[in-house]
XYZ file of C-alpha atoms in Angstrom:
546
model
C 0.000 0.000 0.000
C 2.476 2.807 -0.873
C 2.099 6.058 0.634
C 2.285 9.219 -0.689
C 5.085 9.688 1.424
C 6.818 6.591 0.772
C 9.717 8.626 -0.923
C 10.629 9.885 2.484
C 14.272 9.977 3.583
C 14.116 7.719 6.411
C 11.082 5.321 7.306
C 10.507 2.135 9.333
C 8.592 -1.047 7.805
C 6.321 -3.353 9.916
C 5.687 -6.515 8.301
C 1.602 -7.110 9.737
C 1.400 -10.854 10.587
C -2.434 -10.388 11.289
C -2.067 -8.782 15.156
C -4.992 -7.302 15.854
C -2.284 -5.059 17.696
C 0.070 -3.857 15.013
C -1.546 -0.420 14.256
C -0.423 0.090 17.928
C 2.942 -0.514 16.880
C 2.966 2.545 14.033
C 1.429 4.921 16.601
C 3.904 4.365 18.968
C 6.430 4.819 16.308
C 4.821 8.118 15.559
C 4.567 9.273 18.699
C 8.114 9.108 19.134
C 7.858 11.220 15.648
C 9.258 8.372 13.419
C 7.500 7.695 10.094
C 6.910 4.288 9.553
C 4.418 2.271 7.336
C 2.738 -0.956 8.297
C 2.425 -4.176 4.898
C 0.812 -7.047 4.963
C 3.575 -9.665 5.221
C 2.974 -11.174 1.878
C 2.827 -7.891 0.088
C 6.213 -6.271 1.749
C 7.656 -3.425 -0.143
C 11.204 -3.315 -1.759
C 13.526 -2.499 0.578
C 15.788 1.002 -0.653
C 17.860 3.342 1.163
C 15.094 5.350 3.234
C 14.172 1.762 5.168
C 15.992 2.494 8.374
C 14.987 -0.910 10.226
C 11.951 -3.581 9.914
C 9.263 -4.887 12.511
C 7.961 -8.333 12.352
C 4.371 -7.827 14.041
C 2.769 -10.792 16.161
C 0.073 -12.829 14.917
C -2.773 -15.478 16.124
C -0.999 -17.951 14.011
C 1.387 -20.290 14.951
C 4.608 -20.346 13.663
C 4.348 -24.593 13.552
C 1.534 -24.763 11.557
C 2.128 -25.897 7.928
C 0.495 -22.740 6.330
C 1.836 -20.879 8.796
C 2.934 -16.943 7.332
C 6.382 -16.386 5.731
C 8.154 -13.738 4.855
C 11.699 -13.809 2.942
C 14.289 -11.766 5.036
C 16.660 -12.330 2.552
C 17.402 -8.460 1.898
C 16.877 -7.667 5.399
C 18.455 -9.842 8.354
C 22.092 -8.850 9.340
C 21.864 -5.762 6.537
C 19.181 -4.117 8.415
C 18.136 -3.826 12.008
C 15.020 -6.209 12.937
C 12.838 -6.613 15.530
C 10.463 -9.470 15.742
C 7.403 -9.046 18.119
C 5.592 -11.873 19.851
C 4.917 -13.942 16.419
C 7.730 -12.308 14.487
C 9.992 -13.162 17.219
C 8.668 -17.314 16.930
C 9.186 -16.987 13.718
C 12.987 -15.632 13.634
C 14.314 -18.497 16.393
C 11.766 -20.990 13.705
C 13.388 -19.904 10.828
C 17.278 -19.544 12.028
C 18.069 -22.571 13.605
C 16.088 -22.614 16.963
C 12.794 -24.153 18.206
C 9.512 -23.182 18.906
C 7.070 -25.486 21.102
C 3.658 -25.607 22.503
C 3.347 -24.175 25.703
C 1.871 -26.273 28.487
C -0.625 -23.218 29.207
C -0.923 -20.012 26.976
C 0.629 -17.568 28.514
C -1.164 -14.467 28.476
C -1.503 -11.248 30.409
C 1.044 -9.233 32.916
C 4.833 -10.745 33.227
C 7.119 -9.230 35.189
C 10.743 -8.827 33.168
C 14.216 -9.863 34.252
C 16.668 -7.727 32.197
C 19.916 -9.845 31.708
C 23.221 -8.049 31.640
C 23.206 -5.681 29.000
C 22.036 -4.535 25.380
C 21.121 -1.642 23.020
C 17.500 -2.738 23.301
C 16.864 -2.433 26.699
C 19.216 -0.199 27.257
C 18.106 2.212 30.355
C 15.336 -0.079 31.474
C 14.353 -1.370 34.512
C 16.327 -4.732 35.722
C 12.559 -5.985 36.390
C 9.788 -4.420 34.738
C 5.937 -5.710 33.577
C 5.835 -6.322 30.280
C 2.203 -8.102 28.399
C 2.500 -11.528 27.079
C 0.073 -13.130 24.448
C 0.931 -16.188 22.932
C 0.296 -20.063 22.869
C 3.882 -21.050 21.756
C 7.493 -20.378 23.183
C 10.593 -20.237 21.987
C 12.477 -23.426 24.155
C 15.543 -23.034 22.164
C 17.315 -19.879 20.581
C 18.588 -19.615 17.153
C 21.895 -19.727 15.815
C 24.596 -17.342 17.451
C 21.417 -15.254 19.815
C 21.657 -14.765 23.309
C 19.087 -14.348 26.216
C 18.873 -10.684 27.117
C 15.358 -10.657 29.034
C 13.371 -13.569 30.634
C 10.362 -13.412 32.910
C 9.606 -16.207 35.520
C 8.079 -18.324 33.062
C 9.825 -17.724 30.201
C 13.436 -18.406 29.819
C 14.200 -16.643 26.119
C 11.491 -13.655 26.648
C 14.008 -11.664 24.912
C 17.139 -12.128 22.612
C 19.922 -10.781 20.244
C 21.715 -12.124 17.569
C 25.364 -11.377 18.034
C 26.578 -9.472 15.150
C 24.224 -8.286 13.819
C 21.499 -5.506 14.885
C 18.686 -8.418 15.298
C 16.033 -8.194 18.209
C 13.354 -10.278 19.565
C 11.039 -10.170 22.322
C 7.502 -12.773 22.802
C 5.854 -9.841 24.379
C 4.116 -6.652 23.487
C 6.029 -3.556 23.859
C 3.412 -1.362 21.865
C 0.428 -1.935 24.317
C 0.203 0.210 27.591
C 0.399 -2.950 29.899
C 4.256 -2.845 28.608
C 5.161 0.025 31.385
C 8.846 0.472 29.419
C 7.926 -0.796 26.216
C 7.766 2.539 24.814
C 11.105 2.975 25.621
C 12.127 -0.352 24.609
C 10.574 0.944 20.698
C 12.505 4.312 21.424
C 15.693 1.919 21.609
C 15.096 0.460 18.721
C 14.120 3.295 16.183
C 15.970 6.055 17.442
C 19.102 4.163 18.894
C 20.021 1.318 16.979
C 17.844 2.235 14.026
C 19.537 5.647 13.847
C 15.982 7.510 12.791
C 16.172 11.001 13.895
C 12.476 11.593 15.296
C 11.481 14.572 13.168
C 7.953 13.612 11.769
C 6.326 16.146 13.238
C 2.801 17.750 12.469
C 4.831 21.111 11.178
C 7.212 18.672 9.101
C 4.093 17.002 7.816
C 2.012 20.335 6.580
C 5.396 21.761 4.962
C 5.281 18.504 2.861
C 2.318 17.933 2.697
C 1.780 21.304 0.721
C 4.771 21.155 -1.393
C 3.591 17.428 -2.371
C -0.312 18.957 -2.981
C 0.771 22.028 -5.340
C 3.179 19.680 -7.253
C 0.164 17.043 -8.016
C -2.632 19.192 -8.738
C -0.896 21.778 -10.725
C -3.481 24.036 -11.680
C -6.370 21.971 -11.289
C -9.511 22.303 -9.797
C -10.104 20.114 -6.628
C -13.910 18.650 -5.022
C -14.090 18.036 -1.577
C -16.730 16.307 0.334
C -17.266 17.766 3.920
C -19.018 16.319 6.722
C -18.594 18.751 9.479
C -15.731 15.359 10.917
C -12.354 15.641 11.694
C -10.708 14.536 8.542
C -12.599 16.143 6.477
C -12.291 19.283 7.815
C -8.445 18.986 8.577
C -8.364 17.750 4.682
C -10.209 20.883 3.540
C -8.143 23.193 5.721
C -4.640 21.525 4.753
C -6.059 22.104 0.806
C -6.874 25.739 1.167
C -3.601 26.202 2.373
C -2.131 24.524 -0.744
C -4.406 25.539 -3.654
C -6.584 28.441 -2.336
C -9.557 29.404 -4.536
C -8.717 25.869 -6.559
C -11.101 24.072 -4.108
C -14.610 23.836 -3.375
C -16.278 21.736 -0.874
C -19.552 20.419 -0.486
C -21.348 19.548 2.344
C -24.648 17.537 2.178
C -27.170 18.067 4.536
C -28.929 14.863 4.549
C -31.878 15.675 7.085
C -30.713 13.217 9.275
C -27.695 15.734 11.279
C -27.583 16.454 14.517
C -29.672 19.326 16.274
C -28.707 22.470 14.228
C -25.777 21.086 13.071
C -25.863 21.988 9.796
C -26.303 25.409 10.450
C -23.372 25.559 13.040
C -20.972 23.607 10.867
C -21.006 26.040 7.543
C -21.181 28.821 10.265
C -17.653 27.380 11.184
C -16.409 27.101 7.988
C -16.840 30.040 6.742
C -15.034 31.576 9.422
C -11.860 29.548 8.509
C -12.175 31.126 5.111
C -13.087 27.272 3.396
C -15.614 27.891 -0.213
C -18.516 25.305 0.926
C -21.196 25.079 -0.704
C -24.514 23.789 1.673
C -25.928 21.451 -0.116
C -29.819 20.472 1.168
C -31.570 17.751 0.117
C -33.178 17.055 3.389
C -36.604 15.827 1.732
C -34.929 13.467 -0.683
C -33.440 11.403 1.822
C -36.128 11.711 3.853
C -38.595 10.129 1.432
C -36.887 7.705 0.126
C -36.306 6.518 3.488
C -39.719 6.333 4.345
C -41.105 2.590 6.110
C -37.338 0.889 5.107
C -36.180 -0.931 8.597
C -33.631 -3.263 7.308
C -30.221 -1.534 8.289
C -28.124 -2.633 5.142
C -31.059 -1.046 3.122
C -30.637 2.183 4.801
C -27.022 2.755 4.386
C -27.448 1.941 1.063
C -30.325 4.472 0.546
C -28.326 6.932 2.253
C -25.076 5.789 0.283
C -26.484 6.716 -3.487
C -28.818 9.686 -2.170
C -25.352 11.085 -0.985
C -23.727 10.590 -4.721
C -26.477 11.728 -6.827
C -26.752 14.945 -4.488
C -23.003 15.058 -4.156
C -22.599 15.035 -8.476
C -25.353 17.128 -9.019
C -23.861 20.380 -7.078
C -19.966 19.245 -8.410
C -20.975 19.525 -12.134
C -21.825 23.865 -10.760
C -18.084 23.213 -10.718
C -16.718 23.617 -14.300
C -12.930 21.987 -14.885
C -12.904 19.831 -12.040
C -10.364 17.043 -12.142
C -9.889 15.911 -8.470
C -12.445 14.878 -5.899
C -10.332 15.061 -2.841
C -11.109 12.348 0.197
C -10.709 12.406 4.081
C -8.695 9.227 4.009
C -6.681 8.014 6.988
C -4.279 5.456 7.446
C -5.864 2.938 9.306
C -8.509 2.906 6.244
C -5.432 2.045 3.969
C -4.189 -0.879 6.274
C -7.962 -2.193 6.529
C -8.173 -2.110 2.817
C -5.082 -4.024 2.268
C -5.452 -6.900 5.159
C -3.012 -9.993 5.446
C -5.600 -12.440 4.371
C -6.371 -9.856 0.895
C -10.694 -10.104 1.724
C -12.437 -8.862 4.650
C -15.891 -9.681 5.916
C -18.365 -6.754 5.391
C -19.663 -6.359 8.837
C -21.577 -3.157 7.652
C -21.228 -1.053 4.261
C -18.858 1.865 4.676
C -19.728 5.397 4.474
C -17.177 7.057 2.660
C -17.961 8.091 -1.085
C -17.515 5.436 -2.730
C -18.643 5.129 -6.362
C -18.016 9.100 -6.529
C -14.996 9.020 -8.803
C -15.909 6.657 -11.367
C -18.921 8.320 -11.988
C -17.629 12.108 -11.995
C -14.343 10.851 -13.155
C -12.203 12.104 -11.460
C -8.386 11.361 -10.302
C -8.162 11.010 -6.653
C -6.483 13.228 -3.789
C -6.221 11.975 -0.149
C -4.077 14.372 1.813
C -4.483 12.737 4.619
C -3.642 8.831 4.150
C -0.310 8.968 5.751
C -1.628 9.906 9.205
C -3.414 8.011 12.168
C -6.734 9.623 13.840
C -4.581 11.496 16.865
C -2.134 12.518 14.206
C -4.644 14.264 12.628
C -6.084 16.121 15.155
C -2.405 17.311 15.924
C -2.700 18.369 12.048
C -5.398 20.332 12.556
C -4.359 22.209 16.082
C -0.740 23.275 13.955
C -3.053 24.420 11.207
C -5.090 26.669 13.645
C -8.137 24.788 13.570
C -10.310 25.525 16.588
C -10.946 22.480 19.849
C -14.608 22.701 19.194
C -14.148 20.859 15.560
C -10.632 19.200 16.524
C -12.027 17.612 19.559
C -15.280 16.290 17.695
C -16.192 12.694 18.304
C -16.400 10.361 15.101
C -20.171 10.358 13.783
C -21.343 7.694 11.464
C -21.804 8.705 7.616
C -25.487 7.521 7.666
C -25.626 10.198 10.229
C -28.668 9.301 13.070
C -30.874 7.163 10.866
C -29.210 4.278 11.847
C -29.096 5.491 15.620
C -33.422 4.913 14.775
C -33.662 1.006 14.971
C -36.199 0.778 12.754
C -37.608 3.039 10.250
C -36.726 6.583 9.822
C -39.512 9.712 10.024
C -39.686 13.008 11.326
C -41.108 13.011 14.497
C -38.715 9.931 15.776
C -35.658 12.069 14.174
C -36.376 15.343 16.175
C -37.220 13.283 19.673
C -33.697 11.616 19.076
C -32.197 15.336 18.368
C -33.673 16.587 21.320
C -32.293 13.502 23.463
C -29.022 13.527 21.904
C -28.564 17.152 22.303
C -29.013 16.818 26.476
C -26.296 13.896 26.365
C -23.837 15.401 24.360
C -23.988 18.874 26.171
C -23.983 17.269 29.496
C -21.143 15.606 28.520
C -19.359 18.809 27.865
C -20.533 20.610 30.853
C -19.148 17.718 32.858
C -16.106 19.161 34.478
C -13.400 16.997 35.726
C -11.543 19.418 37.515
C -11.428 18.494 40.660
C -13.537 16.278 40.421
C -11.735 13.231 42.167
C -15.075 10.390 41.969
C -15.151 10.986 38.381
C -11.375 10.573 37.524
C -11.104 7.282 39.497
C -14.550 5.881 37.918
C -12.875 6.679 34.872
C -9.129 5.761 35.328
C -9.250 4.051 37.993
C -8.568 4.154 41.919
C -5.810 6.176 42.774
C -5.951 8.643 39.506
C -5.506 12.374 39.372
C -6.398 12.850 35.560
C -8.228 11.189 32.609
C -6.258 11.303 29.548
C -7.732 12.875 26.495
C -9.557 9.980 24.555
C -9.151 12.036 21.025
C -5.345 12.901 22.140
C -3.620 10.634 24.598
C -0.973 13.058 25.309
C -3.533 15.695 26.762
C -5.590 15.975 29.972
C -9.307 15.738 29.329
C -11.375 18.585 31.160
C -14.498 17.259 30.749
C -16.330 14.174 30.149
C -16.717 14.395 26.485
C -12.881 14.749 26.066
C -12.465 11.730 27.911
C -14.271 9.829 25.525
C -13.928 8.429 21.834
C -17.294 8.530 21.455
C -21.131 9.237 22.300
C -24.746 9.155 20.820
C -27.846 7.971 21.954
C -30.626 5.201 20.132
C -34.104 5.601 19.636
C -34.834 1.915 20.415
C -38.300 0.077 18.488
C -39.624 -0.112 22.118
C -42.119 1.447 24.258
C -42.722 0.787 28.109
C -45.086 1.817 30.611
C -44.508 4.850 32.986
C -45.849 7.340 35.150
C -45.658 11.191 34.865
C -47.658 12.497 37.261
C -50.658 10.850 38.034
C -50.834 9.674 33.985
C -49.465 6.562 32.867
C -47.560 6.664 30.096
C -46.559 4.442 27.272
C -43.546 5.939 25.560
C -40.133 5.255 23.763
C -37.160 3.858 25.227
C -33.660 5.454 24.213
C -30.331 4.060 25.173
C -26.714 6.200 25.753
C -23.953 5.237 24.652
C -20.363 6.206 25.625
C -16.863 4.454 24.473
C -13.365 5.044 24.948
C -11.128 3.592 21.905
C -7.692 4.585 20.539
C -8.444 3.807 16.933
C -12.396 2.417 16.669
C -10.974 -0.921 15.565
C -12.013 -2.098 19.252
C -13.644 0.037 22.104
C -14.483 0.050 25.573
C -17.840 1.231 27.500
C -17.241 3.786 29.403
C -17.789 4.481 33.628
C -20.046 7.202 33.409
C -20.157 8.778 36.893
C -23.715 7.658 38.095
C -24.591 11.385 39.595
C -23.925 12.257 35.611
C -25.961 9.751 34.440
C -28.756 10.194 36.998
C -29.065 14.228 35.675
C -28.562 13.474 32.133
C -32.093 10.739 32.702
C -33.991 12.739 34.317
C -33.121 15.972 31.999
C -34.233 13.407 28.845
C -37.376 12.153 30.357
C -38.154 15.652 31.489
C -37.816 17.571 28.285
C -38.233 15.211 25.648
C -41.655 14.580 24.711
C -42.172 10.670 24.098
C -38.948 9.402 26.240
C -39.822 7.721 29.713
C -36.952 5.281 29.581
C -33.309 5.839 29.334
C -31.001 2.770 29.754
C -27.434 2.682 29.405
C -25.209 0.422 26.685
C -22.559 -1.512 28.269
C -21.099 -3.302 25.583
C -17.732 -3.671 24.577
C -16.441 -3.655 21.025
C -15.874 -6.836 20.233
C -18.417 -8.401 20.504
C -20.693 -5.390 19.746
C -20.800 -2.245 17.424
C -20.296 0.889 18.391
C -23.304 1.766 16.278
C -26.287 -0.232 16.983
C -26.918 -0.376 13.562
């Protein structure tokens, strides 16, 4: 999957073995502001003189298995430096000379490390440190010419070296936070034995980011689709400061938005000096959603309604030769997974289907970059918190928040409901607030970190979260207002914490938050009397219902 940046100067390669973990290895990397790429193992690039070192990722195979994955490290073992993780580290001791056995139980979860004498790789950390194991095989004997340079109580070769050459190996995970030094362990590799210097910055990415932009487009007019998101509106910003008056975004307003969200969005965009035009087609979508329940069906409704409106205002756009996309790097890696297909849990929103039909060439400013890397994007391009700080809201937009089919009155009673929860999230101060930040982080914390940007503080609820929304659930219940009894709707919150959306976590609400944000709903929304609260975890669930 080559990135527009893959002509960089220095880079590092992770081979992806199928962890469900190995995105967490590049955003490690690029926290310690080192550019790196992540391939599928059987579609590794050609190795040239920007490849500064190579990551073997872990994997739920086993390395013993007959179609077990292989890579050839032909061009790359003792010529470049290598670091096998967990699998890739099975699979080095496999393929060199050593041996790799069943374990009598899988060992899995917190280790505590036993650093033995000394090595670049775990150079300044702690003689015993925790460390997260995952795995059903170990390594019983080393291959040729390696020695032992970490074990844990249980297992002997946790880490090695092979003399001579700049070759690592640890059966643990030093990219997830359970790994208290394994940051630093990454930081040894990259920046010490690696030799990267650590200079892929936000400010480094805009300068060539621009440069790259102008060069490619020329003189060309550019479409962008705008959603009132994140990427889109870091992509839009990022192209105004390459092209100017060259670009012209659209943003649909399907009917289905948040509470006055259109409105507030194109209020903020014109302020940042973006062309947008507002394009309404509210009724459209509207009635040709009429009485459809089926989910699929709805996105798919929602899907063409979007490129029909989306191609009708674009051809008011004479010479257009781009259509420019909020892509982001984990969308590349999804696209281009180890096994080459990928079960369709639920159709995607993006536009897809736009640039055959308009044809158009394709721009995608953002494709190098991981969600958080964005955002840091956005703040160095002056973008304001309100939109940088904006959870992730499904394309299909609240019609498939409605379990069930989609009409007025059930879209304004979920506005209204939504609306409470979001703003009491944001008028949720942690400050202070000591019950809160240990519901959330635990006993014994002083601070939530920033959901949207793990290296901030979150003030407030919502900034402590991925993600929020509320469902207007297909059910009514019995209540009592008053002396009346009722028979009324039943919506559900929801509230997740996630670093990418890949998996995700319900959140601890605080109950008194809760408790307020219930009765406000039941009180002011005409047709609630129920509010429960979603505590499922992603896998097995959704984060949307639908």
């Amino acid at each position: 999957m080559p990135s527009k940046f893959s002509d960089m100067t220095e880079k590092i390669i992770i081979l992806d073995f199928g962890s469900q973990v190995t995105q967490l290895i590049g955003r490690r990397l690029r926290e310690l502001n080192v550019y790196c790429e992540i391939y599928p193992y059987n579609k590794a690039p050609e190795i040239d003189s920007s490849v500064k070192g190579v990551i073997l990722s872990g994997s739920p195979c086993s390395v013993r298995d007959a179609n077990a994955p292989q890579v050839d490290l032909a061009g790359i073992k003792g010529k470049l430096p290598l670091l096998g993780i967990c699998y890739g580290a099975q699979y080095l001791a496999h393929r060199f000379g050593g041996e790799v056995n069943a374990s009598i139980a899988r060992e899995y979860g917190r280790a505590m490390l036993n650093v033995a004498g000394s090595s670049a790789l775990m150079d300044g950390i702690s003689p015993r440190t925790q460390v997260w194991m995952s795995h059903g095989d170990t390594i019983a004997r080393l291959p040729e010419g390696a020695e032992v340079i970490a074990s844990t109580d249980d297992v002997v070769n946790a880490a090695y070296h092979i003399i001579g050459e700049d070759t690592y190996a640890v059966q643990f995970h030093p990219e997830v936070y359970h790994t208290e030094e394994g940051t630093r362990m990454l930081a040894n590799f990259v920046l010490g034995i690696c030799g990267c210097s650590g200079d892929w910055t936000p400010a480094s990415f805009i300068d060539t980011a621009i440069e790259e932009l102008r060069a490619k487009i020329g003189e060309d007019k550019v479409i962008l689709g705008l959603s009132g998101g994140v990427d889109s509106t870091v992509a839009g910003v990022l192209l105004n400061r390459a092209i100017g008056h060259q670009l012209t975004c659209i943003f649909v307003n399907n009917g289905l938005l948040r509470k006055n969200e259109f409105e507030d969005v194109m209020a903020s965009y014109k302020d940042m000096g973006l062309n947008v035009i507002g394009a309404d087609a509210s009724a459209e979508f509207l009635a040709e959603l009429a009485g459809v329940s089926e989910p699929e069906k709805k996105r798919k409704i929602i899907g063409r309604l979007f490129i029909e409106t989306f191609d009708r205002y674009a051809h008011t756009i004479e010479n257009a030769r781009w259509l420019a996309q909020g892509t982001i790097y984990p969308d590349v890696i999804e696209s281009a997974s180890v096994n080459g297909t990928a079960c369709v849990i639920k159709s995607h929103h993006n536009v897809g289907g736009l640039p055959e039909k308009m044809n158009l060439k394709i721009v995608e400013p953002l494709r190098a970059l991981f969600k958080d890397e964005v955002r840091r994007v956005g703040r160095a391009l002056g973008i304001k918190d309100e939109l940088i700080n904006r959870h992730p809201f499904p394309g299909p937009s609240l019609a498939i928040r409605i379990l069930g089919d989609v009409d007025e009155e059930k879209l304004n009673i979920l506005r209204e409901a939504d609306d409470i929860f979001i703003r009491g999230l944001r008028e949720y101060s942690l400050d202070g607030n000591r019950a809160a930040v240990e519901a959330l982080a635990g006993p014994g914390a002083t601070s939530v970190r920033s959901a949207s940007d793990p290296s901030i503080e979150a003030r407030n609820l919502y900034e402590a979260i991925w993600q929020a929304g509320v469902m207007l659930l297909p059910v009514q219940s019995v209540g009592v207002m008053g002396d009346e009894r009722t028979y009324e709707r039943t919506v559900a919150l929801r509230a997740v914490v996630s670093t990418d959306g890949m998996t995700a976590d319900w959140v601890h609400l605080p109950y008194d938050f809760m408790a307020k944000v219930s009765n406000d709903i039941i009180n002011k929304v005409r047709g609630v009397n129920r509010v429960v609260y979603d505590i499922s975890s992603k896998p097995p669930a959704t984060i949307e219902w639908e």
